[in-house]
mmCIF file of C-alpha atoms in Angstrom:
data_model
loop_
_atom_site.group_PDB
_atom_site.id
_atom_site.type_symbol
_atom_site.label_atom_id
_atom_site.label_comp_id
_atom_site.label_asym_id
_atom_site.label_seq_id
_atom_site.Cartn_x
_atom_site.Cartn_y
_atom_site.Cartn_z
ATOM 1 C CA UNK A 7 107.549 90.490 106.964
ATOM 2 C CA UNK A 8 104.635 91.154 104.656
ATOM 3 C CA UNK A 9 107.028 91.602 102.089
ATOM 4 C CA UNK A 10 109.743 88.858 102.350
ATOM 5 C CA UNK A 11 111.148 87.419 99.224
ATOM 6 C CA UNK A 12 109.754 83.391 100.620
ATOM 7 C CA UNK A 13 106.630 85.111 101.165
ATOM 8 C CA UNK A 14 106.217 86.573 97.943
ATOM 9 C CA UNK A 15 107.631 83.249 95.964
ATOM 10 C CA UNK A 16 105.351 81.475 98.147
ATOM 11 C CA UNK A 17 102.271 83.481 97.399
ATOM 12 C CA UNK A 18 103.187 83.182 93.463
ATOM 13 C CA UNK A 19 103.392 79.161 93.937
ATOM 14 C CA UNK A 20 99.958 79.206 95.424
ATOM 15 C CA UNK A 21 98.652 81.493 92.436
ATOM 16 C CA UNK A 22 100.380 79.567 90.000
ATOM 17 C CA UNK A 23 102.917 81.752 88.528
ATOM 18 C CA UNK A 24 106.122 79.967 89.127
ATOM 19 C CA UNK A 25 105.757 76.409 89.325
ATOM 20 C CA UNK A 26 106.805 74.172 92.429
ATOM 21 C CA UNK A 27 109.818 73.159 90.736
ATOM 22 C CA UNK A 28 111.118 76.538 90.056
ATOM 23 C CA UNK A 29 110.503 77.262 93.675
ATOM 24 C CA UNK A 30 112.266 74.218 95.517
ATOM 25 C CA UNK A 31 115.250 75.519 92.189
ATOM 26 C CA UNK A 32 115.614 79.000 93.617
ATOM 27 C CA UNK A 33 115.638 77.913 97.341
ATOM 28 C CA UNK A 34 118.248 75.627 96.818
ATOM 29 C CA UNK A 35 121.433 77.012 97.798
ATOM 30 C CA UNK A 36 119.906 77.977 100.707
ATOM 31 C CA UNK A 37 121.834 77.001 103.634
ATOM 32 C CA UNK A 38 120.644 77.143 107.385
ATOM 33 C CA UNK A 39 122.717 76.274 110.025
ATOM 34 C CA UNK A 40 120.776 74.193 113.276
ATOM 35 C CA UNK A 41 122.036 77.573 115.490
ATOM 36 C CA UNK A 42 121.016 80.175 112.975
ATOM 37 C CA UNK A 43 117.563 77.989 112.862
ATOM 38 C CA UNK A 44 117.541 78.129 116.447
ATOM 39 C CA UNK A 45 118.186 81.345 117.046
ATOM 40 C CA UNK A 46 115.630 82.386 114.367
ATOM 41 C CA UNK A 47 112.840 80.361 116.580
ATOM 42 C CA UNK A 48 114.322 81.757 120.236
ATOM 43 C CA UNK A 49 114.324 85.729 118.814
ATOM 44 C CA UNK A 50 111.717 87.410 120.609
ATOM 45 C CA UNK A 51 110.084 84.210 122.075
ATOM 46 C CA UNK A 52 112.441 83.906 124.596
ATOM 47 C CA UNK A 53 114.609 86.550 124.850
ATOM 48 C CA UNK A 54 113.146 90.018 126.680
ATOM 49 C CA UNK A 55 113.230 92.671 124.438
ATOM 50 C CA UNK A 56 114.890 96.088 125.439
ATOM 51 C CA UNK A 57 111.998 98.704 126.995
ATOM 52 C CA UNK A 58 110.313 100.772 124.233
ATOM 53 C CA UNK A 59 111.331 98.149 121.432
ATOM 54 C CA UNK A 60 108.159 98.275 119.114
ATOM 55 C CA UNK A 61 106.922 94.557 119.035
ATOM 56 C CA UNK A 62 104.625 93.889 115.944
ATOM 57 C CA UNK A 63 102.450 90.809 115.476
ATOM 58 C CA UNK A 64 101.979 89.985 112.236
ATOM 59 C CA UNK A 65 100.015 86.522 112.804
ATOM 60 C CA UNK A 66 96.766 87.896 112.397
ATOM 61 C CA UNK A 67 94.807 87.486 109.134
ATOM 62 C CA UNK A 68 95.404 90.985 107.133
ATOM 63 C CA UNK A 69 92.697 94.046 106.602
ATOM 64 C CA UNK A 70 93.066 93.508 102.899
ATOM 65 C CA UNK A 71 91.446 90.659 102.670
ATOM 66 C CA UNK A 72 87.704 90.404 100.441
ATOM 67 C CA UNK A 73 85.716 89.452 103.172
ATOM 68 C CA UNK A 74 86.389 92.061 105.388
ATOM 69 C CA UNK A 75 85.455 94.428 102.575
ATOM 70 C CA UNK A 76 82.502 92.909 102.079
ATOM 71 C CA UNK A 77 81.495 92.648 105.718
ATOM 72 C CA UNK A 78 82.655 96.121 106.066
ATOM 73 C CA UNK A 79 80.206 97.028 103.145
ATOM 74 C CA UNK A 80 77.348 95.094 104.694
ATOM 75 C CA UNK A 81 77.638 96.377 107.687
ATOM 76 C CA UNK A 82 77.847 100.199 106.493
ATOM 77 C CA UNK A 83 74.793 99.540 104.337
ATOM 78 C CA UNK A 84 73.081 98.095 107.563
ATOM 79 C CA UNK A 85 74.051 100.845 109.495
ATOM 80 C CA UNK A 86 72.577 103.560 106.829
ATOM 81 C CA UNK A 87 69.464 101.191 106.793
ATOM 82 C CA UNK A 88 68.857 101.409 110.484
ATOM 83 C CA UNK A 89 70.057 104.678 111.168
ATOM 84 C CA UNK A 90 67.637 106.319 108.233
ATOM 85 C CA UNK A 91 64.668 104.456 109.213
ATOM 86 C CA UNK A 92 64.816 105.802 113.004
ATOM 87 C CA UNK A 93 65.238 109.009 111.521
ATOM 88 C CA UNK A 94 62.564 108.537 109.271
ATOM 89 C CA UNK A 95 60.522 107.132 112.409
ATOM 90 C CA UNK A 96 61.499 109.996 114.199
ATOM 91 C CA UNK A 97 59.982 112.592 112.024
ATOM 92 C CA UNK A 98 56.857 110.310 111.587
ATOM 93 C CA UNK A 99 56.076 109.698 114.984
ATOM 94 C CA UNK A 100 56.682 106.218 114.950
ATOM 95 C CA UNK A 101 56.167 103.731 118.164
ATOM 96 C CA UNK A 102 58.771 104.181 121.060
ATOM 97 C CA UNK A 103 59.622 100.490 120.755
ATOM 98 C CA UNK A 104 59.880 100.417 117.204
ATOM 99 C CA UNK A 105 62.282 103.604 117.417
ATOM 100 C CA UNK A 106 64.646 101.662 120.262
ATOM 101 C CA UNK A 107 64.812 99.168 118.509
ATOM 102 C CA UNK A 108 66.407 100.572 115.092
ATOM 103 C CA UNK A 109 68.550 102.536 117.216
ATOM 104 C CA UNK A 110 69.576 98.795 118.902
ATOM 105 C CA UNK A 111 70.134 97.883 115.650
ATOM 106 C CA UNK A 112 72.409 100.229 114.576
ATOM 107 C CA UNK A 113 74.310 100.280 117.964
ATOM 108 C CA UNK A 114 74.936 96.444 117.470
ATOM 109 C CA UNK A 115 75.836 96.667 113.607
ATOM 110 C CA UNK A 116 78.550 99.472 114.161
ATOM 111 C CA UNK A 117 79.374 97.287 117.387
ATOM 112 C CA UNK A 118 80.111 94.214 114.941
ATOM 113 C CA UNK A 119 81.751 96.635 112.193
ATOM 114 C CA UNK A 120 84.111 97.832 115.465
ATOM 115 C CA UNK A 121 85.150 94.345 116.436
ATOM 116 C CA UNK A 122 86.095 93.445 112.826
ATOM 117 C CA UNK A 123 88.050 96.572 112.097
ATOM 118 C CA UNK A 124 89.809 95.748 115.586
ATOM 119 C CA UNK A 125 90.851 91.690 114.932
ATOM 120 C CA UNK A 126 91.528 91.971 111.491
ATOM 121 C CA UNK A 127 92.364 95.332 110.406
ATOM 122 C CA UNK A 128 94.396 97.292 112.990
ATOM 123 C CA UNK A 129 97.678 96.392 113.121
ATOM 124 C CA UNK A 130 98.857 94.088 116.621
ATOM 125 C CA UNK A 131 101.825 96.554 117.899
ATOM 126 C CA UNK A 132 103.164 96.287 121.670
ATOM 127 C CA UNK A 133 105.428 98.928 123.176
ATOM 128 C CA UNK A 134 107.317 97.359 125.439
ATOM 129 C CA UNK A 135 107.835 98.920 128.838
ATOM 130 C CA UNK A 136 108.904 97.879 131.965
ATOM 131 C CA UNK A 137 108.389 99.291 135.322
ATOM 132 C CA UNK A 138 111.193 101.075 137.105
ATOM 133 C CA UNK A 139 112.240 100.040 140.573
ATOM 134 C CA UNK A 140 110.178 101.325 143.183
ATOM 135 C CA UNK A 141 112.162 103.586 146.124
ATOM 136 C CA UNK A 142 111.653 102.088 149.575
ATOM 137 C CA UNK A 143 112.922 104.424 152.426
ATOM 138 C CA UNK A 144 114.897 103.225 155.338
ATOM 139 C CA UNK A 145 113.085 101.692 158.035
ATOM 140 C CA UNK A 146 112.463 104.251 161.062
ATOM 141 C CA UNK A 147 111.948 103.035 164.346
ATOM 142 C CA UNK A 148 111.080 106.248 165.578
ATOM 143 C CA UNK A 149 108.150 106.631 163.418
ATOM 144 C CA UNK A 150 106.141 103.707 164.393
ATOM 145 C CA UNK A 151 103.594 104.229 167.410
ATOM 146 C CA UNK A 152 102.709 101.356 169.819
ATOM 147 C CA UNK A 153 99.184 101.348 170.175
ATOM 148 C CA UNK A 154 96.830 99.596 172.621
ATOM 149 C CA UNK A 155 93.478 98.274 172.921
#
């Protein structure tokens, strides 16, 4: 989907390499019927898909973008930062709370690098599966006791 000729022609509108015109030109023998548009929108929405059918989201802003390199950046930098200075407190015999704290520090800045790399990095894939029927033996009426209080 990341590659799909609209996509692409859409993306070089918006940088200004083909003009609007050009665009609305090439799209125009284009024909969609209201079922094939309608079955485009159901697929996947409503129908089940078959179990271990690889389901990928691609509605989430991508990795490649240059704020998420940059935040990635700051928060390696951070990290080093934090990380060398309670190593550097550690050999200098620095303050207990001064030392827990740059080891907070670091916790929460690979914490916030974590979260990033999970929402807008890694890719949203589902497998599927679906739980197979569970076997319920026969009812015995020999096997239950009466009991009484």
């Amino acid at each position: 989907m990341k590659d799909d000729i609209v996509m692409r022609l859409l993306k070089q509108v918006k940088s200004g390499e083909v003009s609007l015109d050009d665009a609305r030109a090439a799209l125009e023998d284009v024909s969609l019927s209201e079922d094939a548009y309608n079955a485009a929108l159901d697929h996947g929405v409503f129908n089940h898909p078959l179990p271990g059918t690889v389901v990928r989201a691609t509605i989430s802003p991508s990795g490649e973008s240059i704020l998420v390199i940059l935040l990635a950046l700051w928060g390696v930098l951070w990290t080093l930062f934090w990380a060398g200075s309670l190593t550097y407190g550690l050999f200098k015999g620095w303050d207990q709370q001064i030392l827990s704290f740059s080891m907070g520090m670091t916790f929460l800045t690979v914490i916030i690098l974590g979260i990033v790399y999970l929402k807008y990095v890694l890719p949203d894939v589902l497998i599927v599966k679906h739980r197979g029927n569970k076997y319920i033996t026969p009812n015995d009426p020999e096997g239950w006791k009466d009991y009484e209080v």
